[in-house]
Tab-separated table of C-alpha atoms and ligand atoms in Angstrom:
chain	number	residue	atom	x	y	z
A	1	MET	CA	-2.726	-7.048	-24.371
A	2	LYS	CA	0.451	-6.228	-22.361
A	3	ILE	CA	0.263	-4.240	-19.480
A	4	LEU	CA	3.453	-3.243	-17.825
A	5	VAL	CA	3.031	-2.028	-14.061
A	6	LEU	CA	5.465	0.330	-12.572
A	7	ASN	CA	5.616	0.493	-8.397
A	8	ALA	CA	8.177	2.806	-6.966
A	9	GLY	CA	9.114	2.814	-3.207
A	10	SER	CA	11.661	5.033	-1.466
A	11	SER	CA	14.381	2.916	-1.987
A	12	SER	CA	12.793	0.399	-3.838
A	13	GLN	CA	11.304	-0.271	-7.675
A	14	LYS	CA	9.053	-3.050	-8.272
A	15	SER	CA	7.576	-3.927	-11.901
A	16	CYS	CA	5.762	-6.883	-13.649
A	17	LEU	CA	4.014	-7.483	-16.573
A	18	TYR	CA	0.738	-8.945	-17.177
A	19	ASP	CA	0.047	-10.434	-20.787
A	20	LEU	CA	-4.096	-10.285	-21.255
A	21	LYS	CA	-6.068	-12.204	-23.408
A	22	ASP	CA	-9.541	-10.813	-24.786
A	23	ALA	CA	-11.304	-10.066	-21.534
A	24	LEU	CA	-10.424	-9.303	-17.781
A	25	PRO	CA	-9.886	-12.554	-16.078
A	26	ASP	CA	-11.932	-12.728	-12.880
A	27	LEU	CA	-8.957	-13.628	-10.774
A	28	PRO	CA	-5.277	-12.210	-10.786
A	29	PRO	CA	-3.133	-14.015	-13.425
A	30	GLU	CA	0.572	-14.804	-12.435
A	31	PRO	CA	2.673	-11.899	-14.242
A	32	VAL	CA	4.850	-13.100	-17.152
A	33	TRP	CA	7.631	-11.275	-15.624
A	34	GLU	CA	8.258	-9.668	-12.170
A	35	ALA	CA	11.162	-7.746	-11.304
A	36	MET	CA	12.583	-5.963	-8.320
A	37	VAL	CA	15.290	-3.641	-7.297
A	38	ASP	CA	16.378	-2.679	-3.746
A	39	TRP	CA	18.993	-0.286	-3.065
A	40	THR	CA	19.235	-0.265	0.740
A	41	HIS	CA	21.724	-3.103	1.189
A	42	HIS	CA	25.016	-1.648	-0.250
A	43	GLN	CA	25.855	2.072	-0.861
A	44	GLY	CA	25.504	2.787	-4.397
A	45	PHE	CA	24.884	-0.728	-5.526
A	46	ALA	CA	21.536	-2.031	-6.372
A	47	SER	CA	20.274	-5.678	-5.795
A	48	VAL	CA	17.960	-6.790	-9.173
A	49	LYS	CA	15.752	-9.929	-8.913
A	50	VAL	CA	13.807	-10.942	-12.138
A	51	LYS	CA	11.776	-13.823	-12.104
A	52	THR	CA	9.420	-15.140	-15.046
A	53	LEU	CA	6.913	-17.292	-15.484
A	54	HIS	CA	8.818	-19.731	-17.518
A	55	GLY	CA	10.963	-20.685	-14.206
A	56	LYS	CA	13.719	-18.571	-15.460
A	57	THR	CA	15.291	-16.181	-12.307
A	58	LEU	CA	17.912	-13.359	-12.515
A	59	GLN	CA	19.692	-12.177	-9.431
A	60	THR	CA	22.506	-9.701	-9.765
A	61	GLU	CA	23.922	-6.484	-8.292
A	62	ILE	CA	24.478	-3.478	-10.356
A	63	GLU	CA	26.218	-0.236	-9.998
A	64	ALA	CA	23.435	2.468	-9.364
A	65	THR	CA	23.995	6.289	-9.892
A	66	SER	CA	20.449	7.165	-10.546
A	67	ARG	CA	16.939	5.624	-10.459
A	68	PRO	CA	16.152	6.098	-14.333
A	69	GLN	CA	19.629	3.916	-14.854
A	70	VAL	CA	18.090	1.451	-12.593
A	71	ILE	CA	14.897	1.230	-14.086
A	72	THR	CA	16.129	0.945	-17.695
A	73	TYR	CA	18.521	-1.892	-16.388
A	74	MET	CA	15.539	-3.450	-14.982
A	75	LEU	CA	13.285	-2.902	-17.934
A	76	GLU	CA	15.791	-4.337	-20.630
A	77	THR	CA	15.627	-7.441	-18.925
A	78	LEU	CA	12.270	-8.000	-20.351
A	79	TRP	CA	13.829	-8.373	-23.827
A	80	ASN	CA	17.614	-8.963	-23.173
A	81	GLY	CA	19.081	-12.143	-21.813
A	82	GLU	CA	17.741	-15.613	-20.934
A	83	ASP	CA	14.825	-14.439	-18.819
A	84	ALA	CA	13.581	-12.216	-22.046
A	85	VAL	CA	9.720	-12.669	-22.143
A	86	ILE	CA	9.213	-10.162	-25.196
A	87	LYS	CA	11.231	-9.569	-28.428
A	88	HIS	CA	10.926	-5.876	-28.403
A	89	PRO	CA	9.885	-2.915	-26.280
A	90	SER	CA	7.580	-1.980	-28.888
A	91	GLU	CA	5.626	-5.112	-27.871
A	92	ILE	CA	4.231	-3.293	-24.800
A	93	ASP	CA	0.689	-1.857	-25.340
A	94	LEU	CA	0.176	0.183	-21.915
A	95	VAL	CA	2.400	1.344	-18.810
A	96	GLY	CA	0.484	1.559	-15.327
A	97	HIS	CA	2.481	3.753	-12.698
A	98	ARG	CA	1.295	3.739	-8.952
A	99	VAL	CA	1.775	7.310	-8.222
A	100	VAL	CA	1.199	7.920	-4.319
A	101	HIS	CA	-0.139	11.522	-4.357
A	102	GLY	CA	-3.069	12.755	-6.542
A	103	GLY	CA	-3.805	15.395	-4.425
A	104	ALA	CA	-7.435	16.846	-4.278
A	105	ILE	CA	-7.615	17.015	-8.312
A	106	TYR	CA	-7.058	13.408	-9.384
A	107	ARG	CA	-9.864	11.534	-7.945
A	108	GLN	CA	-9.457	8.551	-10.808
A	109	SER	CA	-6.653	7.290	-12.641
A	110	ILE	CA	-5.888	9.149	-15.529
A	111	ILE	CA	-4.168	8.800	-19.030
A	112	ILE	CA	-0.693	10.618	-18.404
A	113	ASN	CA	0.265	13.810	-20.404
A	114	ALA	CA	2.189	17.148	-19.861
A	115	GLU	CA	-0.387	18.590	-17.348
A	116	VAL	CA	-0.638	15.329	-15.578
A	117	LYS	CA	3.336	15.263	-15.288
A	118	ALA	CA	3.402	18.791	-14.227
A	119	ALA	CA	0.374	18.189	-11.384
A	120	ILE	CA	2.645	15.048	-10.170
A	121	ALA	CA	5.547	17.112	-9.827
A	122	GLN	CA	3.817	19.900	-8.286
A	123	LEU	CA	2.327	17.366	-5.541
A	124	ALA	CA	5.649	16.261	-4.403
A	125	ASP	CA	5.474	19.389	-2.192
A	126	PHE	CA	3.060	16.817	-0.281
A	127	ALA	CA	5.026	13.715	-1.102
A	128	PRO	CA	8.523	14.572	-1.422
A	129	VAL	CA	9.943	10.988	-1.699
A	130	HIS	CA	7.413	9.184	-3.577
A	131	ASN	CA	6.118	11.324	-6.374
A	132	PRO	CA	9.351	12.312	-7.690
A	133	ALA	CA	10.277	8.784	-7.799
A	134	ASN	CA	6.989	7.874	-9.614
A	135	LEU	CA	7.846	11.031	-12.177
A	136	GLU	CA	11.042	9.487	-12.956
A	137	GLY	CA	9.621	6.043	-13.839
A	138	ILE	CA	7.022	7.868	-16.200
A	139	THR	CA	9.763	9.681	-17.732
A	140	THR	CA	11.952	6.665	-18.103
A	141	ALA	CA	9.016	4.739	-19.464
A	142	GLU	CA	8.347	7.200	-22.060
A	143	LYS	CA	12.265	7.311	-23.286
A	144	ILE	CA	12.162	3.448	-23.723
A	145	PHE	CA	8.489	2.919	-24.941
A	146	GLY	CA	7.774	5.939	-27.023
A	147	ASP	CA	4.272	7.191	-27.674
A	148	ILE	CA	2.131	4.495	-25.844
A	149	PRO	CA	-0.762	5.238	-23.438
A	150	GLN	CA	0.701	5.524	-19.656
A	151	ILE	CA	-1.365	5.614	-16.950
A	152	ALA	CA	-1.129	7.117	-13.540
A	153	VAL	CA	-3.138	4.910	-10.663
A	154	PHE	CA	-3.229	7.149	-7.577
A	155	ASP	CA	-2.979	5.660	-4.133
A	156	THR	CA	-5.095	8.760	-2.592
A	157	ALA	CA	-8.129	8.504	-5.609
A	158	PHE	CA	-10.069	5.714	-3.704
A	159	HIS	CA	-10.288	8.084	-0.851
A	160	ALA	CA	-11.479	11.020	-2.905
A	161	HIS	CA	-15.011	10.542	-1.687
A	162	LEU	CA	-14.357	11.303	1.904
A	163	PRO	CA	-17.001	13.599	3.225
A	164	PRO	CA	-15.641	16.933	4.543
A	165	ALA	CA	-16.439	16.172	8.167
A	166	ALA	CA	-13.545	13.214	7.652
A	167	TYR	CA	-11.324	14.933	5.819
A	168	THR	CA	-11.097	18.320	7.418
A	169	TYR	CA	-8.534	19.288	10.047
A	170	ALA	CA	-9.834	21.487	12.846
A	171	ILE	CA	-6.973	24.173	11.952
A	172	PRO	CA	-7.433	27.603	10.870
A	173	THR	CA	-9.076	27.728	7.177
A	174	LYS	CA	-6.031	29.753	5.888
A	175	TYR	CA	-3.699	26.436	6.241
A	176	THR	CA	-6.499	24.109	5.068
A	177	ASN	CA	-6.825	26.066	1.946
A	178	GLN	CA	-3.291	25.342	1.327
A	179	GLY	CA	-4.503	21.787	0.781
A	180	ILE	CA	-3.912	20.399	3.861
A	181	ARG	CA	-6.502	17.797	4.643
A	182	ARG	CA	-6.803	14.158	4.883
A	183	TYR	CA	-6.126	12.492	1.725
A	184	GLY	CA	-5.574	8.778	2.880
A	185	PHE	CA	-3.121	6.140	1.288
A	186	HIS	CA	-3.007	2.706	0.257
A	187	GLY	CA	-6.238	3.375	-1.984
A	188	ILE	CA	-5.196	0.837	-4.358
A	189	SER	CA	-4.945	-2.134	-1.863
A	190	HIS	CA	-7.999	-1.120	-0.257
A	191	GLN	CA	-9.833	-0.928	-3.540
A	192	TYR	CA	-8.863	-4.529	-4.467
A	193	CYS	CA	-9.586	-5.957	-0.872
A	194	ARG	CA	-13.196	-4.429	-1.443
A	195	ASP	CA	-13.769	-6.241	-4.821
A	196	ARG	CA	-12.189	-9.649	-3.874
A	197	ALA	CA	-14.195	-9.375	-0.598
A	198	ALA	CA	-17.330	-9.032	-2.789
A	199	GLN	CA	-16.180	-11.750	-5.024
A	200	ILE	CA	-15.581	-14.202	-1.968
A	201	LEU	CA	-18.582	-13.417	-0.469
A	202	ASN	CA	-20.672	-13.635	-3.690
A	203	HIS	CA	-22.530	-10.321	-2.650
A	204	PRO	CA	-22.646	-7.074	-4.174
A	205	ILE	CA	-20.534	-4.432	-3.144
A	206	ALA	CA	-22.892	-1.917	-2.761
A	207	ASP	CA	-24.651	-3.882	0.126
A	208	LEU	CA	-21.611	-4.233	2.374
A	209	ARG	CA	-20.188	-2.038	4.877
A	210	LEU	CA	-16.601	-3.081	4.914
A	211	ILE	CA	-13.418	-2.137	7.147
A	212	THR	CA	-10.139	-3.037	5.257
A	213	CYS	CA	-7.185	-3.649	7.551
A	214	HIS	CA	-3.860	-3.041	5.545
A	215	LEU	CA	-1.221	-3.875	8.109
A	216	GLY	CA	2.114	-4.066	6.139
A	217	ASN	CA	4.842	-1.890	6.963
A	218	GLY	CA	2.792	0.943	6.798
A	219	CYS	CA	-0.583	0.317	7.991
A	220	SER	CA	-4.072	1.592	7.440
A	221	LEU	CA	-7.734	1.105	7.498
A	222	ALA	CA	-10.550	2.202	5.337
A	223	ALA	CA	-14.142	2.220	6.101
A	224	ILE	CA	-16.101	1.363	2.906
A	225	ARG	CA	-20.116	1.868	2.338
A	226	ASN	CA	-21.825	1.912	-0.937
A	227	GLY	CA	-18.432	0.761	-2.620
A	228	GLN	CA	-16.637	4.127	-1.559
A	229	SER	CA	-14.209	5.175	1.181
A	230	ILE	CA	-15.880	7.181	3.577
A	231	ASP	CA	-13.248	7.329	6.258
A	232	THR	CA	-9.552	6.276	6.512
A	233	THR	CA	-6.919	6.475	9.163
A	234	MET	CA	-3.839	7.846	7.206
A	235	GLY	CA	-4.396	11.369	6.616
A	236	PHE	CA	-2.258	14.377	5.099
A	237	THR	CA	0.466	12.238	5.070
A	238	PRO	CA	0.874	8.332	5.767
A	239	LEU	CA	2.208	9.087	9.059
A	240	GLU	CA	-1.387	9.329	10.943
A	241	GLY	CA	-3.520	6.764	12.450
A	242	LEU	CA	-2.091	3.175	13.356
A	243	VAL	CA	0.915	2.300	14.946
A	244	MET	CA	3.247	1.006	12.179
A	245	GLY	CA	6.525	-0.695	11.709
A	246	SER	CA	8.641	2.164	12.165
A	247	ARG	CA	6.147	5.068	12.340
A	248	SER	CA	4.513	6.338	15.218
A	249	GLY	CA	0.668	6.776	13.754
A	250	SER	CA	-1.335	9.382	15.452
A	251	ILE	CA	0.069	10.928	18.622
A	252	ASP	CA	-0.687	14.116	20.737
A	253	ALA	CA	0.644	17.108	18.338
A	254	GLY	CA	1.451	18.861	21.524
A	255	ILE	CA	4.474	16.367	21.588
A	256	LEU	CA	6.078	17.909	18.057
A	257	ILE	CA	5.797	21.125	19.691
A	258	HIS	CA	7.341	19.883	23.006
A	259	LEU	CA	10.235	17.887	20.739
A	260	LEU	CA	10.915	20.900	18.583
A	261	ARG	CA	11.509	23.089	21.543
A	262	GLN	CA	14.550	20.922	22.811
A	263	PRO	CA	17.636	22.420	21.992
A	264	ASP	CA	19.374	19.673	19.874
A	265	MET	CA	15.893	19.044	17.825
A	266	ASP	CA	15.242	20.134	13.903
A	267	ILE	CA	12.723	19.420	11.549
A	268	ASN	CA	14.563	16.766	9.645
A	269	LYS	CA	15.475	14.769	12.756
A	270	LEU	CA	11.954	15.055	14.015
A	271	ASP	CA	10.865	13.489	10.757
A	272	HIS	CA	13.264	10.488	11.132
A	273	ILE	CA	12.091	10.177	14.568
A	274	LEU	CA	8.597	10.056	13.526
A	275	ASN	CA	8.645	7.958	10.310
A	276	SER	CA	11.857	5.652	10.511
A	277	GLU	CA	12.634	5.412	14.707
A	278	SER	CA	8.678	4.733	16.039
A	279	GLY	CA	6.225	2.414	16.024
A	280	LEU	CA	7.101	-1.156	17.142
A	281	LEU	CA	10.419	-0.120	16.571
A	282	GLY	CA	10.602	2.720	18.700
A	283	ILE	CA	9.055	0.808	21.726
A	284	SER	CA	10.758	-2.597	21.562
A	285	GLU	CA	14.107	-1.084	20.328
A	286	ILE	CA	14.549	-4.448	18.667
A	287	SER	CA	12.730	-4.225	15.234
A	288	GLY	CA	9.959	-2.944	13.008
A	289	ASP	CA	9.094	-6.233	11.900
A	290	MET	CA	6.174	-8.136	13.576
A	291	ARG	CA	8.237	-11.507	12.979
A	292	SER	CA	11.220	-10.117	15.108
A	293	ILE	CA	8.602	-8.983	17.801
A	294	PHE	CA	7.046	-12.470	18.266
A	295	GLN	CA	10.403	-13.596	18.548
A	296	ALA	CA	11.169	-11.508	21.341
A	297	ILE	CA	7.727	-11.867	23.162
A	298	ALA	CA	8.708	-15.679	22.955
A	299	GLU	CA	12.251	-15.050	24.858
A	300	GLY	CA	10.335	-13.159	27.268
A	301	ASN	CA	11.287	-9.373	26.537
A	302	PRO	CA	8.837	-7.239	28.051
A	303	GLN	CA	9.229	-3.928	25.710
A	304	ALA	CA	8.495	-6.363	22.473
A	305	GLN	CA	5.270	-7.450	24.694
A	306	LEU	CA	4.524	-3.719	25.052
A	307	ALA	CA	4.921	-3.104	21.149
A	308	PHE	CA	2.598	-5.690	20.524
A	309	ASP	CA	0.045	-4.435	23.036
A	310	VAL	CA	0.527	-0.780	21.847
A	311	TYR	CA	-0.180	-1.893	18.203
A	312	VAL	CA	-3.436	-3.864	18.918
A	313	HIS	CA	-4.578	-0.992	21.044
A	314	SER	CA	-4.173	1.401	17.881
A	315	LEU	CA	-5.546	-0.889	15.789
A	316	ARG	CA	-8.516	-1.832	17.958
A	317	SER	CA	-9.314	1.777	18.866
A	318	HIS	CA	-8.930	2.933	15.076
A	319	ILE	CA	-11.278	-0.131	13.653
A	320	GLY	CA	-13.689	1.393	16.446
A	321	SER	CA	-13.612	4.575	15.026
A	322	MET	CA	-14.236	3.375	11.602
A	323	LEU	CA	-17.051	1.273	12.908
A	324	ALA	CA	-18.878	4.639	14.033
A	325	SER	CA	-18.483	5.983	10.681
A	326	LEU	CA	-20.014	3.423	9.041
A	327	GLY	CA	-22.874	2.868	11.446
A	328	GLY	CA	-22.445	-1.124	11.584
A	329	LEU	CA	-20.311	-3.575	10.055
A	330	ASP	CA	-20.681	-6.745	7.594
A	331	VAL	CA	-17.197	-7.452	6.831
A	332	LEU	CA	-13.743	-6.996	8.019
A	333	VAL	CA	-10.547	-7.662	5.861
A	334	PHE	CA	-7.151	-8.163	7.138
A	335	THR	CA	-4.655	-7.850	4.183
A	336	ALA	CA	-0.630	-7.139	3.701
A	337	GLY	CA	2.186	-8.309	5.337
A	338	VAL	CA	0.910	-8.559	9.005
A	339	GLY	CA	-2.581	-8.721	8.243
A	340	GLU	CA	-2.164	-11.814	5.909
A	341	ASN	CA	0.219	-13.736	8.131
A	342	SER	CA	-0.353	-12.840	11.654
A	343	ALA	CA	-3.122	-15.150	13.162
A	344	ALA	CA	-2.217	-13.695	16.395
A	345	VAL	CA	-2.706	-9.760	15.435
A	346	ARG	CA	-6.037	-11.162	13.640
A	347	ALA	CA	-7.327	-12.766	16.826
A	348	THR	CA	-6.471	-9.993	19.250
A	349	ALA	CA	-7.833	-7.248	17.433
A	350	CYS	CA	-11.276	-9.224	17.155
A	351	GLU	CA	-11.398	-9.823	20.557
A	352	GLY	CA	-12.211	-5.997	21.354
A	353	PHE	CA	-15.583	-6.701	18.816
A	354	GLU	CA	-17.463	-9.685	20.395
A	355	PHE	CA	-19.967	-7.311	21.439
A	356	LEU	CA	-21.018	-6.972	17.879
A	357	GLY	CA	-21.210	-10.495	17.205
A	358	LEU	CA	-18.377	-10.579	15.638
A	359	LYS	CA	-16.769	-14.162	16.140
A	360	ILE	CA	-13.453	-15.505	14.750
A	361	ASP	CA	-13.221	-19.236	14.322
A	362	LEU	CA	-9.728	-19.786	15.820
A	363	GLU	CA	-8.979	-23.030	14.223
A	364	LYS	CA	-9.694	-21.270	10.699
A	365	ASN	CA	-7.716	-18.222	11.711
A	366	ASN	CA	-4.660	-20.644	12.331
A	367	GLN	CA	-4.627	-22.325	8.813
A	368	ARG	CA	-2.690	-20.083	7.059
A	369	MET	CA	-4.950	-19.902	4.302
A	370	LEU	CA	-5.606	-16.424	1.955
A	371	ASP	CA	-8.648	-15.185	0.351
A	372	VAL	CA	-10.826	-17.280	3.214
A	373	ASP	CA	-13.354	-16.256	5.505
A	374	ILE	CA	-12.420	-16.828	8.864
A	375	ALA	CA	-15.399	-15.964	10.657
A	376	ALA	CA	-17.458	-18.555	12.810
A	377	ALA	CA	-20.302	-19.788	10.864
A	378	ASP	CA	-22.864	-17.925	13.619
A	379	SER	CA	-20.670	-14.730	13.459
A	380	SER	CA	-22.677	-11.529	12.638
A	381	VAL	CA	-19.660	-9.980	10.681
A	382	ARG	CA	-17.528	-12.181	8.120
A	383	ILE	CA	-13.674	-11.725	8.668
A	384	LEU	CA	-11.500	-12.122	5.496
A	385	VAL	CA	-8.036	-12.773	5.017
A	386	ILE	CA	-7.038	-11.500	1.780
A	387	HIS	CA	-3.768	-11.449	-0.228
A	388	THR	CA	-3.354	-7.882	-1.655
A	389	GLN	CA	-2.714	-7.458	-5.120
A	390	GLU	CA	-1.810	-4.004	-6.203
A	391	ASP	CA	0.138	-4.322	-9.154
A	392	TRP	CA	-2.969	-6.414	-10.573
A	393	GLU	CA	-5.316	-3.549	-9.362
A	394	ILE	CA	-3.091	-1.238	-11.254
A	395	ALA	CA	-3.176	-3.288	-14.254
A	396	ARG	CA	-7.019	-3.572	-13.929
A	397	GLU	CA	-7.527	0.341	-13.588
A	398	CYS	CA	-5.191	0.566	-16.960
A	399	TRP	CA	-7.581	-1.943	-18.899
A	400	ASN	CA	-10.463	-0.409	-17.805
A	401	LEU	CA	-9.262	3.113	-19.068
A	402	GLN	CA	-8.000	2.145	-22.480
B	501	LIG	P1	5.085	-3.079	2.575
B	501	LIG	O1	4.276	-2.319	3.346
B	501	LIG	O2	6.334	-2.556	2.493
B	501	LIG	O3	4.453	-3.508	1.249
B	501	LIG	P2	4.342	-5.920	3.415
B	501	LIG	O4	2.812	-6.085	3.285
B	501	LIG	O5	5.086	-6.801	2.551
B	501	LIG	O6	5.098	-4.521	3.432
B	501	LIG	O7	4.547	-6.197	5.117
B	501	LIG	C1	5.739	-6.372	5.325
B	501	LIG	C2	5.816	-6.541	7.169
B	501	LIG	O8	4.848	-7.890	7.111
B	501	LIG	C3	6.924	-6.822	7.557
B	501	LIG	O9	7.445	-5.599	8.135
B	501	LIG	C4	6.571	-8.008	8.611
B	501	LIG	O10	6.291	-7.290	10.064
B	501	LIG	C5	5.161	-8.562	8.259
B	501	LIG	N1	5.374	-10.086	8.095
B	501	LIG	C6	5.540	-10.625	6.952
B	501	LIG	N2	5.410	-12.097	7.324
B	501	LIG	C7	5.125	-12.239	8.564
B	501	LIG	C8	4.459	-13.250	9.468
B	501	LIG	N3	4.852	-14.551	9.068
B	501	LIG	N4	4.193	-13.200	10.619
B	501	LIG	C9	3.924	-11.819	11.181
B	501	LIG	N5	4.433	-10.719	10.510
B	501	LIG	C10	4.756	-10.830	9.085
């Protein structure tokens, strides 16, 4: 079975093709074809990179007038040119789409029909950048592949079982009735890490209390009990919770009121400040990329040191909050760009929790290995570094639903 996965970001589009045989493999297989389009570098143009399992690569730049045109170009490399891995689009059996917002309606993945498309469009109110991009991916794939099943896998769905006390904001009910509540995001990654953690530890999921720390450009935590997310740090939007690369995370809402009263402020500017100019970037005034922060710290830059300290303080306090919701902890998971690569972030985050009997093995932590347990042998909590595989999780959801 050939499953194509489409994963749209605000200014990027990733895609990959899995070719599965009779059964779902235990470990993520290598995709037979992977493509990545990025249109941030050069106005009006998009850079396209394609890699196949057979070692062929393509790197080019195309004029980009619209997302559907770029997606079409990218997908045509599946059957056109030197990197072709199939003969004809009809060989694709299923298309899985990462859809950022499923609102309160979609609590699990679903086969896309007209009603689902209308709901995704309506939910653009809550995710104005991502849901329209996801919808364009869906309609473009429909045009190319015709009447094959397409499946929406929602980033919010894994958090659909949060209890009311965790998802309700303490604002007047007439606003919560408009759908303003905690939804949580990164669900596809948290779900993958839950299953991979149980597999690595060879332990039933239902017996584990986990905190999964997805630390990429965007950052969020999930508290998982009985296999379900019962609390998470992102909220109504992905802006809440942890300090991130360029997002502020949770700040006193009074600051927003104060800023909005300033004469040169407007809503779009405030949106840009909080989502794109804050976090590590805002404090350091250098970069939102943790690697540049470390470099600046090594050069003695005090603002970079402060950015790191605030990031870790926020991470620890939110881990503490997830811990309270869980009532204990068996497994702490680090994943995504920072979580998988930064031994310093992992070690410093763990320092706050030694009172629990949680002990990191500093030697293992420094070994740069993935899908391993880096806790000391006598630690009461296992500490895992897991390479998140969101595209594979989407493909698994498709396989399970077909
Ligand atoms: P996204 O959230 O966009 O999917 P990633 O999960 O790829 O992003 O994470 C990107 C971030 O990972 C980068 O901004 C960078 O801060 C961080 N990162 C990547 N490699 C390293 C590294 N070796 N050390 C520290 N941080 C890293």
